[in-house]
Tab-separated table of C-alpha atoms and ligand atoms in Angstrom:
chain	number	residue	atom	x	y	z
A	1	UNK	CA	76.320	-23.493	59.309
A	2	UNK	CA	78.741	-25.975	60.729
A	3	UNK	CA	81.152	-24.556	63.845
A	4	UNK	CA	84.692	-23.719	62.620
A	5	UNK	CA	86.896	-26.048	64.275
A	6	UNK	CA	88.905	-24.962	66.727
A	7	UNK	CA	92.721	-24.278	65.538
A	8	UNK	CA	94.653	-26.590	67.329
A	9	UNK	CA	97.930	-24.311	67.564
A	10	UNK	CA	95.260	-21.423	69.512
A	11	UNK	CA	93.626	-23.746	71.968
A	12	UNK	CA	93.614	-21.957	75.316
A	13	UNK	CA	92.969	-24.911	77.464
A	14	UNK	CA	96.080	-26.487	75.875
A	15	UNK	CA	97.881	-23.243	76.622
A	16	UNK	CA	96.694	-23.173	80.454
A	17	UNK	CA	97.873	-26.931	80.912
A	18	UNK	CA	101.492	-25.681	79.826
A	19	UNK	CA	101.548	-22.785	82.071
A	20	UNK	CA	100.352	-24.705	84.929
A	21	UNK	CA	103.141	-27.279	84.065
A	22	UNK	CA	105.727	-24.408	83.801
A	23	UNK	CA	104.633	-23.266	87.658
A	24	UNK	CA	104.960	-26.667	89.076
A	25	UNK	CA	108.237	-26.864	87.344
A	26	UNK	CA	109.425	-23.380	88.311
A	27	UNK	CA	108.627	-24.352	91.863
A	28	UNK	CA	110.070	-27.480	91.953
A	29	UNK	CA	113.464	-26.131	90.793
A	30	UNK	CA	112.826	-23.420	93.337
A	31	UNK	CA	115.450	-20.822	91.368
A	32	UNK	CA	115.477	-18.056	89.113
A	33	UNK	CA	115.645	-19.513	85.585
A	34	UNK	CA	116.782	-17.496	82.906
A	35	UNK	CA	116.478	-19.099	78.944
A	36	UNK	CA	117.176	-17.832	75.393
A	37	UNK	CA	115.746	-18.434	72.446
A	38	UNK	CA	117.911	-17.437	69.084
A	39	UNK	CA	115.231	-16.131	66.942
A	40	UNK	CA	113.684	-13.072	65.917
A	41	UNK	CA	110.516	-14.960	64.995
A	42	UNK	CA	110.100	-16.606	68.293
A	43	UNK	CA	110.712	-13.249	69.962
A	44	UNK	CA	107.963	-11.390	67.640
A	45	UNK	CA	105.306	-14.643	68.762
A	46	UNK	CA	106.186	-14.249	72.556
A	47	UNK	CA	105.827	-10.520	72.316
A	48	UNK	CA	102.907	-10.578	69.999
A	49	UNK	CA	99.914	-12.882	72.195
A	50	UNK	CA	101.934	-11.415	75.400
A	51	UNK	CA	103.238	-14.896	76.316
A	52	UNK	CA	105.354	-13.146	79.167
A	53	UNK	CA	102.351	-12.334	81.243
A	54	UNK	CA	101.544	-15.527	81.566
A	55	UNK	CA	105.230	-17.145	82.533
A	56	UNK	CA	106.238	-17.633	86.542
A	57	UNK	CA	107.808	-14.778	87.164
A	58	UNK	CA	110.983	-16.044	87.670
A	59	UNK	CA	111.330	-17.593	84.312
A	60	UNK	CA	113.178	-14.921	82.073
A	61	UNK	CA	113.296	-15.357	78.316
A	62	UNK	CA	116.264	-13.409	76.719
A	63	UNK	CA	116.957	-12.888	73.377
A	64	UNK	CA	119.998	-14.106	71.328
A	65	UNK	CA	121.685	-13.399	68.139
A	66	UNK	CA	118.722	-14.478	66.204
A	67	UNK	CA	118.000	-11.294	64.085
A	68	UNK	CA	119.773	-12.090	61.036
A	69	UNK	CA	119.503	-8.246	60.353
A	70	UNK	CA	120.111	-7.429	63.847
A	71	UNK	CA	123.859	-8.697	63.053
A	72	UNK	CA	124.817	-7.936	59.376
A	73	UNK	CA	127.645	-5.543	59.748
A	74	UNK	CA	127.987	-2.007	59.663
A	75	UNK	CA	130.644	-2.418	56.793
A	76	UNK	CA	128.442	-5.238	55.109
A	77	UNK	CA	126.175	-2.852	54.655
A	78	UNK	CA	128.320	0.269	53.488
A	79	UNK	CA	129.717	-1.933	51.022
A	80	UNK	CA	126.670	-2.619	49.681
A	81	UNK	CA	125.955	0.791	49.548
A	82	UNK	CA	129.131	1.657	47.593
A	83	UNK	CA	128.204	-1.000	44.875
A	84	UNK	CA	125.234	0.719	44.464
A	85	UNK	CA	126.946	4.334	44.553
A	86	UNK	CA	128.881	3.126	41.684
A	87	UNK	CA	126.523	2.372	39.566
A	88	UNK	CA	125.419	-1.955	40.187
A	89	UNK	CA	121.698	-2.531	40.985
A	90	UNK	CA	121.818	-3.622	44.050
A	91	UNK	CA	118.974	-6.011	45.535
A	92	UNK	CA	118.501	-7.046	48.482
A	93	UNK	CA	115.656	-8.384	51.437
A	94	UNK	CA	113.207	-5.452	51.980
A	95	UNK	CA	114.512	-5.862	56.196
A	96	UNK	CA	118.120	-4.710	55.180
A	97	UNK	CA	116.223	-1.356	53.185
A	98	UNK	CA	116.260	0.911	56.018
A	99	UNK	CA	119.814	-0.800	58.340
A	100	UNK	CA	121.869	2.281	58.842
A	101	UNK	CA	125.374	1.770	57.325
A	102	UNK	CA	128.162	4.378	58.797
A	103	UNK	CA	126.905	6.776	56.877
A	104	UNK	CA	123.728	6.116	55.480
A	105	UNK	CA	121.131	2.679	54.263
A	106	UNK	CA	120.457	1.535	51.017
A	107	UNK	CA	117.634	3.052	51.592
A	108	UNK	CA	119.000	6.190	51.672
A	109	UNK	CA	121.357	5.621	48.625
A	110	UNK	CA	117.902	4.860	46.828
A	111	UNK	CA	116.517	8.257	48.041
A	112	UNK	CA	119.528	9.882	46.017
A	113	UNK	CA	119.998	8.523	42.794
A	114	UNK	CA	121.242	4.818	43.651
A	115	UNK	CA	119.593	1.660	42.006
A	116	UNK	CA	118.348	-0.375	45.042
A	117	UNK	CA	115.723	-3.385	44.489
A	118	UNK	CA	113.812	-4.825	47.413
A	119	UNK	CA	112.926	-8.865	46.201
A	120	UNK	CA	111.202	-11.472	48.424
A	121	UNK	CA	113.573	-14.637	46.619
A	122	UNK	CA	117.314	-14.565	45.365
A	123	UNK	CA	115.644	-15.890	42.563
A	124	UNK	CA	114.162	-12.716	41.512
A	125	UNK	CA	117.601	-11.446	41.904
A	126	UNK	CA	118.685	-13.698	38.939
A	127	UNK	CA	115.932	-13.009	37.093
A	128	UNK	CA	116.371	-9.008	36.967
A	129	UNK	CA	120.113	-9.736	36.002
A	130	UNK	CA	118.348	-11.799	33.121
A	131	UNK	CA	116.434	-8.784	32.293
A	132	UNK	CA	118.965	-6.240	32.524
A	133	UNK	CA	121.668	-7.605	30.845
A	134	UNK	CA	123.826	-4.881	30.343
A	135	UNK	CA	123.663	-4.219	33.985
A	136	UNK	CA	125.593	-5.339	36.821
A	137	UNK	CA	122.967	-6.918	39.180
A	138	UNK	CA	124.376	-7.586	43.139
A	139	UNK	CA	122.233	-9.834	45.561
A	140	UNK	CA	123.616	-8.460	49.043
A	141	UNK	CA	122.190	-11.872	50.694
A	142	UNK	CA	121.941	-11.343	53.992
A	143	UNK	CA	120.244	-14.305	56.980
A	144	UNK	CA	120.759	-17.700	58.218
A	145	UNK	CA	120.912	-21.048	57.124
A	146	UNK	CA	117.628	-20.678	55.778
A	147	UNK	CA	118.275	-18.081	53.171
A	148	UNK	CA	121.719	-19.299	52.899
A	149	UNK	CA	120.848	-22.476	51.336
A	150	UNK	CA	118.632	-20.322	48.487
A	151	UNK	CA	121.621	-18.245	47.930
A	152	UNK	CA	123.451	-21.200	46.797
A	153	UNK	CA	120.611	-22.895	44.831
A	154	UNK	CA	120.793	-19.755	42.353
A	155	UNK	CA	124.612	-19.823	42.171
A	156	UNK	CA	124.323	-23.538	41.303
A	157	UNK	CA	121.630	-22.980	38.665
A	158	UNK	CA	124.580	-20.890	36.197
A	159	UNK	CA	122.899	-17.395	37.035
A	160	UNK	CA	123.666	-14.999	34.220
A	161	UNK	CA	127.420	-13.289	33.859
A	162	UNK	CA	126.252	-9.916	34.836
A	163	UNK	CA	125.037	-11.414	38.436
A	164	UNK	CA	126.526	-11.383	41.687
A	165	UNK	CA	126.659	-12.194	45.210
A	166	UNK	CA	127.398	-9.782	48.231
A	167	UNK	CA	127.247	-12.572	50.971
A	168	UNK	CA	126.522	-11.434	54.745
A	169	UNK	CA	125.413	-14.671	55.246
A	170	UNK	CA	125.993	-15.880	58.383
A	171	UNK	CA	125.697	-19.327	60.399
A	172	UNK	CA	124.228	-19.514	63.633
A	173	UNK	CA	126.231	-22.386	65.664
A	174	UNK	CA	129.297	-20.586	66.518
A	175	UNK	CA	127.248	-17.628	68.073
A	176	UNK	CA	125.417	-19.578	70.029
A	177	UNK	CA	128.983	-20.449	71.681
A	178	UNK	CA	130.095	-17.342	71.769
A	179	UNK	CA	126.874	-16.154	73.832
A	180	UNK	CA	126.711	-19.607	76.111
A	181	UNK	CA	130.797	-18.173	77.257
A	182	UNK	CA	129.710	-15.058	77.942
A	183	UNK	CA	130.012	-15.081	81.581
A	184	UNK	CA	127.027	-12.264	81.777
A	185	UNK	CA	124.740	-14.599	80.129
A	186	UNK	CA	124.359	-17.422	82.648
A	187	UNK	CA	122.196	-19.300	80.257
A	188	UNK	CA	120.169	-22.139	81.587
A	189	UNK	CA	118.781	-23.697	78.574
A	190	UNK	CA	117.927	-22.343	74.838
A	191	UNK	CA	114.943	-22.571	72.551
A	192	UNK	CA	116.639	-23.102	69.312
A	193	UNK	CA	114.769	-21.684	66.137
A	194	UNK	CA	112.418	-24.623	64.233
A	195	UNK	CA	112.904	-23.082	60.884
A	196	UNK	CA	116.904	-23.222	60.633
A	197	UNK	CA	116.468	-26.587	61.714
A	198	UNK	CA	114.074	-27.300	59.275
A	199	UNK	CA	116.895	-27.100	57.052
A	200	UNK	CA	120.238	-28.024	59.752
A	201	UNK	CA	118.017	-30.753	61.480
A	202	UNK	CA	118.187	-30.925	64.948
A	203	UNK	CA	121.003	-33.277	65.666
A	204	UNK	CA	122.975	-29.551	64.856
A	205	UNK	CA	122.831	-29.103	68.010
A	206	UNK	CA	124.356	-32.212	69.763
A	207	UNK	CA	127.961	-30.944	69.543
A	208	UNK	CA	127.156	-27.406	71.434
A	209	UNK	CA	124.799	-29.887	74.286
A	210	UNK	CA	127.187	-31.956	74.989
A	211	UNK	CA	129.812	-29.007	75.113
A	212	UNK	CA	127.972	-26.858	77.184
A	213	UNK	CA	126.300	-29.391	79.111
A	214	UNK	CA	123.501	-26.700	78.552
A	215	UNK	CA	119.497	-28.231	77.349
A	216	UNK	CA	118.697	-27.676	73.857
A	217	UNK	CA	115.087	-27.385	72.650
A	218	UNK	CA	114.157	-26.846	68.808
A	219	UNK	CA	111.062	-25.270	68.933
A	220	UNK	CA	108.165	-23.824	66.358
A	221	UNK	CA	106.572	-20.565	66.244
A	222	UNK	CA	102.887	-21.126	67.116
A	223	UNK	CA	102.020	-19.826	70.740
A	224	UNK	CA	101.748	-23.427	72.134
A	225	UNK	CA	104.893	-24.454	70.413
A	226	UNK	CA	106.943	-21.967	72.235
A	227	UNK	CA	105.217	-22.539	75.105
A	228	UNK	CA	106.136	-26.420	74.888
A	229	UNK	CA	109.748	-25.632	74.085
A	230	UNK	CA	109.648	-24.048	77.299
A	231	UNK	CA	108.076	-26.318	79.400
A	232	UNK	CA	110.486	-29.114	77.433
A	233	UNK	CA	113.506	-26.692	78.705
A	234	UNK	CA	112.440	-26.434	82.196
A	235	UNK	CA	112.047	-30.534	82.457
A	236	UNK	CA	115.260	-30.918	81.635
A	237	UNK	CA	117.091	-28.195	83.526
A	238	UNK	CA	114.734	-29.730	86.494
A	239	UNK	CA	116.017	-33.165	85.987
A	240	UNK	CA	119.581	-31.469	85.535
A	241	UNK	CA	119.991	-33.027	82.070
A	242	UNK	CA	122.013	-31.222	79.316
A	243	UNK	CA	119.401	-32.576	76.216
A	244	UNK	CA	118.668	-31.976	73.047
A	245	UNK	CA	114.758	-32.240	72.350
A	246	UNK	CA	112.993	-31.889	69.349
A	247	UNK	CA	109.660	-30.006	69.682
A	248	UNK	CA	108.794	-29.007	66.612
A	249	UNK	CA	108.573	-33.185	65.336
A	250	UNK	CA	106.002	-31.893	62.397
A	251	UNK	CA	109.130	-29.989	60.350
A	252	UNK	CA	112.088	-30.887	62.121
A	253	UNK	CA	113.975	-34.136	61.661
A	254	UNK	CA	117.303	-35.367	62.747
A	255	UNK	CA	119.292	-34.629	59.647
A	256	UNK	CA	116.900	-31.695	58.014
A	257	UNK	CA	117.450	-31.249	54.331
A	258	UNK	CA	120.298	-32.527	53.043
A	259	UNK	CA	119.879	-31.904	49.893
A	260	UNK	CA	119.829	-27.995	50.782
A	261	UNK	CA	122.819	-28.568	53.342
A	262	UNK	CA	125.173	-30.062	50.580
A	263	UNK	CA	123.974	-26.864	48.234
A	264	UNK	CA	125.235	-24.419	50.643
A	265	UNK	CA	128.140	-25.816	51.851
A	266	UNK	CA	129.150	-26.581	48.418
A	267	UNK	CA	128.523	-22.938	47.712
A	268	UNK	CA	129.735	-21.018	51.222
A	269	UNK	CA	132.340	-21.519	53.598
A	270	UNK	CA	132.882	-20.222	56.829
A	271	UNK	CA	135.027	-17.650	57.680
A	272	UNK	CA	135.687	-15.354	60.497
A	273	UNK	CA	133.582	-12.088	60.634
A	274	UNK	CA	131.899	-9.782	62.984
A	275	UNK	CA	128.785	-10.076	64.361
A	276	UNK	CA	127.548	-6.229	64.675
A	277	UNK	CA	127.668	-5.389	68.005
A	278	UNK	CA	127.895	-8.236	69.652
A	279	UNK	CA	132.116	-9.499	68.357
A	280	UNK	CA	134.421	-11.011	65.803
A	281	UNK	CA	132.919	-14.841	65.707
A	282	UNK	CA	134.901	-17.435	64.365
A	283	UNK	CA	133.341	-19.832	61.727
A	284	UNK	CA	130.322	-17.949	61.525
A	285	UNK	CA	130.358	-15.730	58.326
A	286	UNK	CA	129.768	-17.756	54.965
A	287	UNK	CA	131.609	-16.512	52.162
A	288	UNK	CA	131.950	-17.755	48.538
A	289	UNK	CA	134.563	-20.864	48.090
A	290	UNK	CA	136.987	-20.150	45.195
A	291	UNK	CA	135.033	-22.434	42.824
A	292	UNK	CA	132.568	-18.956	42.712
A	293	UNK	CA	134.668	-16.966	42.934
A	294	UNK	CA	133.371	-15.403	39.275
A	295	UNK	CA	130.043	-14.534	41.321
A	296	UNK	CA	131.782	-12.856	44.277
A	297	UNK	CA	130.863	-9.651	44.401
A	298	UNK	CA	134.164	-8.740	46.564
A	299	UNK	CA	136.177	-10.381	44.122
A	300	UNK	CA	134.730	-9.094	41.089
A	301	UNK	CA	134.281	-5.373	41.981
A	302	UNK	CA	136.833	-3.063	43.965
A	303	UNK	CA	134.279	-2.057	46.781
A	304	UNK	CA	135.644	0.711	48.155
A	305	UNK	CA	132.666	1.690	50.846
A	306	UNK	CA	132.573	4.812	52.299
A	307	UNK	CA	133.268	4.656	55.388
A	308	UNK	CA	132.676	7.964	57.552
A	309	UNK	CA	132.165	8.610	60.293
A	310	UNK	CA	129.219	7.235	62.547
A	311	UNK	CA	126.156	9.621	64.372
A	312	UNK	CA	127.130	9.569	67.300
A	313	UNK	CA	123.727	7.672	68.898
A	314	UNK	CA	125.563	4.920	67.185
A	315	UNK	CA	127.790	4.908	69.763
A	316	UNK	CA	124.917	4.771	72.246
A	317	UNK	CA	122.987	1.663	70.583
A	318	UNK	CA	122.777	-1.690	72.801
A	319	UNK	CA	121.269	-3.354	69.826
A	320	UNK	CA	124.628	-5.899	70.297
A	321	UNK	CA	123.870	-5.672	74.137
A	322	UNK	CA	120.576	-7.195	73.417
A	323	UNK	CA	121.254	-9.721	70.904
A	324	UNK	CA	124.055	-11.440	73.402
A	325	UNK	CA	120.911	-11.162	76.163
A	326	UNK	CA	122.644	-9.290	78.225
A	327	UNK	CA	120.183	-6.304	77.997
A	328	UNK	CA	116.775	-5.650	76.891
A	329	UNK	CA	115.562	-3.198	74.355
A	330	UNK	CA	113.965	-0.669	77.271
A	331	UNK	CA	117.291	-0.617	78.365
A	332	UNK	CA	118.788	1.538	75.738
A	333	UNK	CA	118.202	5.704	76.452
A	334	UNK	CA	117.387	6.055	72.826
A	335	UNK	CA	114.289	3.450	72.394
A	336	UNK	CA	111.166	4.956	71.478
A	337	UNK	CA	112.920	8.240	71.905
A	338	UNK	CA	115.646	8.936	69.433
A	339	UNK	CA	115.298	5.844	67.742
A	340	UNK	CA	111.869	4.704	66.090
A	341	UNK	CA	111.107	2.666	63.623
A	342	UNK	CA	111.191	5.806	61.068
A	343	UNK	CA	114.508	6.824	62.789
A	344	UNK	CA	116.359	3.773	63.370
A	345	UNK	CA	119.771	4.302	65.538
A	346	UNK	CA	120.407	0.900	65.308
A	347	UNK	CA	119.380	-2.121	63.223
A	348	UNK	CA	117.285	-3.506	65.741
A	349	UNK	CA	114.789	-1.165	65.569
A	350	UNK	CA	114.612	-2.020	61.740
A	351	UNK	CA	113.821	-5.861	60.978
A	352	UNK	CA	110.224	-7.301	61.822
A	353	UNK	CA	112.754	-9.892	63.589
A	354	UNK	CA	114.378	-6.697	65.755
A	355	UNK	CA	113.669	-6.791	69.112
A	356	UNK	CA	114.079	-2.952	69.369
A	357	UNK	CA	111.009	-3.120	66.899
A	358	UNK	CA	109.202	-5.547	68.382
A	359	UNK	CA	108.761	-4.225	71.509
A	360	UNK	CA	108.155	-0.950	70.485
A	361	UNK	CA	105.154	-2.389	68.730
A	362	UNK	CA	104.165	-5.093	71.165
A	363	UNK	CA	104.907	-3.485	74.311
A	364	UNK	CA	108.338	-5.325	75.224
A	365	UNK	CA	107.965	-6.939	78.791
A	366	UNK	CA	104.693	-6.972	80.875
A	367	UNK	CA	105.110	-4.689	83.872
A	368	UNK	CA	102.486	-7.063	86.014
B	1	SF4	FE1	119.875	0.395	69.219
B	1	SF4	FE2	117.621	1.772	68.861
B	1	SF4	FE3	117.526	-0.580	70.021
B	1	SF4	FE4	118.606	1.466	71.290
B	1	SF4	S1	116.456	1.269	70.726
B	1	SF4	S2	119.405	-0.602	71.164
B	1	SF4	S3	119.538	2.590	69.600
B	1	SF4	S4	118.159	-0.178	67.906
């Protein structure tokens, strides 16, 4: 039988050439470096084959807003919970199941007598609206560009009457500017998340660059992408260049898909809205423009969520701490104590993308 090739995204000499390149450049700029990326994907790969045990120890990765769960709002999600409380079937991504609300999850709602739905597609959405008919059927759509873009496609297809759309959608630009100010931060350069672009393109990112004067490097999710981005990063903040790289070539282009960009910003526009935890961000909410107004769930219904009054752990929760990189998830007093992954405090012990999760499951940071 003929040798499997080897996978050229797992090729360990590859991987050992990068992290030799990453000490000579570490030494070279002879200074703590400290870079974000802005995805909970890219955090779940670096956790997951340990990538921090093998970086110079003065290169820190934190972690950014880029836990689209992480960030939907406690009242995004109580309202959700009221439309289901009154009697809509509410469907959302199977992440936001378990997000505590102020006073309990959809999850919990479900547990009780609401009508909750976990579906993989907004599509599937539609289609139980089409099979329900005399029900009211709410997508609370929730993520980034690349589930925004979706969202729209469904609400440009004439979805059925009885359909509608609770948008948390939110758009990641204007958080990345809110974290790059953050005076805590001190931000050398930022891994931005391939997939978004996939659908932004890259040249998204030219306006915060040249702004910031900070390096920008799109990156993918395999192993040796990240560790490319990285090495990318640290060539630039070496040569003392504020660039904007694209290393992720194989999906990424300049302009990403347009056709997907002109569906959702035909669809959403962006508002001011708060980022949970981490602050009220302007531009970087996506609602429903007037011209959908018949789909908008906060339009159609009179959501009245129940807001109560929050366990008090809430109060304790650095899940906003985190996702601004200002702290890490062994940080918070509650992780792994209080606040599991059956007991979530906060939501970023909830999402696959959480770091809160992922290091609970992965081990967090290498104590070498
Ligand atoms: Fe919040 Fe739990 Fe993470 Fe602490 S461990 S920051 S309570 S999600």
């Amino acid at each position: 039988m003929a040798a499997e090739p080897t996978l050229q995204f797992r090729d360990p000499d590859a991987a050992d050439e990068l992290v030799g390149r990453l000490e000579t450049l570490m030494a070279e700029i002879a200074q703590p470096v400290s870079v974000m990326h802005v995805c909970g994907s890219h955090e779940q790969a670096i956790a997951k084959f340990g990538l921090r045990s093998m970086l110079p120890a003065d290169l820190t990765i934190r972690m950014g807003p880029g836990c689209p769960v992480c960030v939907t709002n406690m009242p995004e999600v109580d309202e959700a919970v009221s439309l289901a409380r009154d009697g809509a079937i509410v469907t959302t991504y199977g992440d936001m199941y378990r997000v505590p609300g102020t006073t309990e999850s959809l999850g919990d709602a479900s547990a009780t007598g609401a009508d909750v739905e976990i579906v993989y597609a907004a599509s599937e959405a539609v289609e139980l609206a089409e099979a329900n008919p005399n029900r009211e059927v709410v997508f609370f759509a929730t993520g980034f560009e690349t589930t925004a873009a979706p969202t729209a496609a469904v609400l440009r297809d004439d979805p059925p009457a009885n359909f509608s759309v609770l948008s948390a959608h939110k758009y990641v630009p204007p958080a990345m500017n809110v974290v790059a100010e953050l005076p805590e931060t001190d931000i050398d350069g930022f891994l931005a998340a391939g997939h978004a672009a996939v659908i932004t393109g890259y040249s998204l990112f030219e306006p915060f660059v040249e702004e910031y004067e900070t390096p920008v490097v799109v990156g993918g999710f395999e192993p040796l992408d990240i560790l490319l981005g990285l090495e990318r990063l640290l060539e630039h903040i070496n040569d003392d260049r504020a660039a904007l790289e694209n290393a992720y070539p194989r999906c990424v282009t300049e302009d990403g898909n347009t056709a997907a960009l002109e569906a959702m910003w035909d669809v959403f526009e962006p508002t001011t809205g708060e980022w949970r935890g981490i602050a009220d961000i302007p531009d970087a909410n996506l609602v429903l423009r007037e011209e959908y107004a018949e789909y908008d769930a906060r339009k159609r219904f009179d959501i009245d969520p129940d807001v109560g009054t929050a366990d008090p752990l809430t109060a304790e929760c650095r899940c906003g701490d985190i996702m601004a990189g200002t702290a890490d998830p062994d940080d918070c007093a509650l992780f792994g104590e209080e606040c599991g992954p059956q007991t979530p405090v906060g939501a970023c012990m909830v999402s696959s993308e959480g770091p809160c999760k992922i290091w609970l499951e992965y081990g967090g940071k290498p104590d070498l």
